[in-house]
CSV table of C-alpha atoms in Angstrom, one decimal:
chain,number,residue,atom,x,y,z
A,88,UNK,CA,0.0,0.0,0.0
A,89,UNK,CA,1.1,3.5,-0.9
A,90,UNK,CA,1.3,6.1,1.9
A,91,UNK,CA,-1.1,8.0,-0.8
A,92,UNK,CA,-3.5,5.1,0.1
A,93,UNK,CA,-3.0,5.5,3.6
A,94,UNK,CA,-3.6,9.2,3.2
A,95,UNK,CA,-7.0,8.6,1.7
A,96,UNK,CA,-7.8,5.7,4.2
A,97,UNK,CA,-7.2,8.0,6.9
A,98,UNK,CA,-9.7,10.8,5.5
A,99,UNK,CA,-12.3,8.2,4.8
A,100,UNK,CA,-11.6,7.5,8.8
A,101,UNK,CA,-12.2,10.7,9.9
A,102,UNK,CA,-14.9,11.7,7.1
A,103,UNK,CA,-14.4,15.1,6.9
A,104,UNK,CA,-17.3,18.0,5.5
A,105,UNK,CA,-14.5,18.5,2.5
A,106,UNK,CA,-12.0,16.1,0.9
A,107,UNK,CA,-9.0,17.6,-1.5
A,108,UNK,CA,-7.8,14.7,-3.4
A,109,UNK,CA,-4.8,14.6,-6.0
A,110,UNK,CA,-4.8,11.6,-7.4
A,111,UNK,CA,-2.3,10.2,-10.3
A,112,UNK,CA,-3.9,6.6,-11.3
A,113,UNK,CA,-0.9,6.1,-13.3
A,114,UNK,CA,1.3,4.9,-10.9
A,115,UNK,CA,-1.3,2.3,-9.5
A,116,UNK,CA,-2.4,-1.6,-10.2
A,117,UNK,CA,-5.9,-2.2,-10.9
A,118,UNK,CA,-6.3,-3.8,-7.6
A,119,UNK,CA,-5.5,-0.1,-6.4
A,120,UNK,CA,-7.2,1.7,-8.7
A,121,UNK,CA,-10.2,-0.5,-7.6
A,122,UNK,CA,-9.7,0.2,-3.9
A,123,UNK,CA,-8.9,4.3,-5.1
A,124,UNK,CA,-12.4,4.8,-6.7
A,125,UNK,CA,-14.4,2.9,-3.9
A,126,UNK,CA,-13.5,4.8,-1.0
A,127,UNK,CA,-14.0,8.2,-3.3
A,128,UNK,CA,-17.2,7.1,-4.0
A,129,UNK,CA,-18.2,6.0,-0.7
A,130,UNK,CA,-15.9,9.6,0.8
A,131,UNK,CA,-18.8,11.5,-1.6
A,132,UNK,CA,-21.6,10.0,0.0
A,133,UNK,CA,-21.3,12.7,3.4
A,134,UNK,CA,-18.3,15.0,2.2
A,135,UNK,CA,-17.9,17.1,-0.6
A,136,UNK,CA,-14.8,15.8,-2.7
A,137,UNK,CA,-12.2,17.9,-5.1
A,138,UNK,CA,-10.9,16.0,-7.0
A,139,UNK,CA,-7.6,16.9,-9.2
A,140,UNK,CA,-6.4,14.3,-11.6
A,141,UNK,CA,-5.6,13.9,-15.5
A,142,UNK,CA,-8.2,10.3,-15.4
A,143,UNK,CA,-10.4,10.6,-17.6
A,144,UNK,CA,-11.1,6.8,-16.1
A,145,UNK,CA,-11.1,8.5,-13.2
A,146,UNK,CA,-13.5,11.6,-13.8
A,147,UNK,CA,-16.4,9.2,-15.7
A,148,UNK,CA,-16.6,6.5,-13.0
A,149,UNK,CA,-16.4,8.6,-9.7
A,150,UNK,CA,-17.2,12.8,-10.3
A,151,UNK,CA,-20.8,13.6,-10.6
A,152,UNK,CA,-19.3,17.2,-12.3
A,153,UNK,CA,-16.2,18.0,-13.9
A,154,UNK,CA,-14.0,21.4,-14.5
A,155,UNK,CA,-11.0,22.0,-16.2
A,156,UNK,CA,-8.1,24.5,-15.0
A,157,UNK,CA,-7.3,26.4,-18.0
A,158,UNK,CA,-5.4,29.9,-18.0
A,159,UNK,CA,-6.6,30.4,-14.2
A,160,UNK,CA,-9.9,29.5,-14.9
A,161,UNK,CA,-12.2,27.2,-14.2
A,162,UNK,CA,-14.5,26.0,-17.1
A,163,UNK,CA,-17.4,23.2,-17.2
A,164,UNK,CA,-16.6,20.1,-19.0
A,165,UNK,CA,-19.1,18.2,-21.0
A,166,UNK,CA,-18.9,13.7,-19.8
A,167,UNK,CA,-19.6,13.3,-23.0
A,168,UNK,CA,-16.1,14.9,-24.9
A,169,UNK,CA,-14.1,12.5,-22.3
């Protein structure tokens, strides 16, 4: 387990009202990634969760709305271009 993992176990722990996540799914087996997008989903249930990460995997199967950084701003993003 990554000390990421224990990072985000630890929040899930402690459940708090907001959640900043970074979150590189590269790195990671599936059997992490797995793990990774359970305990966001379950983490959004009673917390509001940021999420930053270059997934599209990621975005589609856990977010509920997406924005993209660009220039200093932030700008909606449409599911269905991902």
């Amino acid at each position: 387990m990554h000390k990421e993992h224990l990072q985000l176990l630890c929040v899930y722990i402690l459940k708090p009202d907001i959640v900043l996540v970074e979150e590189n799914m590269e790195e990671y087996d599936k059997d992490s990634v797995d793990l990774i997008k359970k305990l966001l989903d379950e983490l959004k249930e009673n917390s509001v969760v940021i999420l930053s990460t270059h997934s599209s995997e990621l975005i589609n199967e856990v977010c509920d709305e997406a924005v993209v950084l660009c220039d200093g701003n932030l700008d909606s993003m449409d599911f269905n271009i991902l």
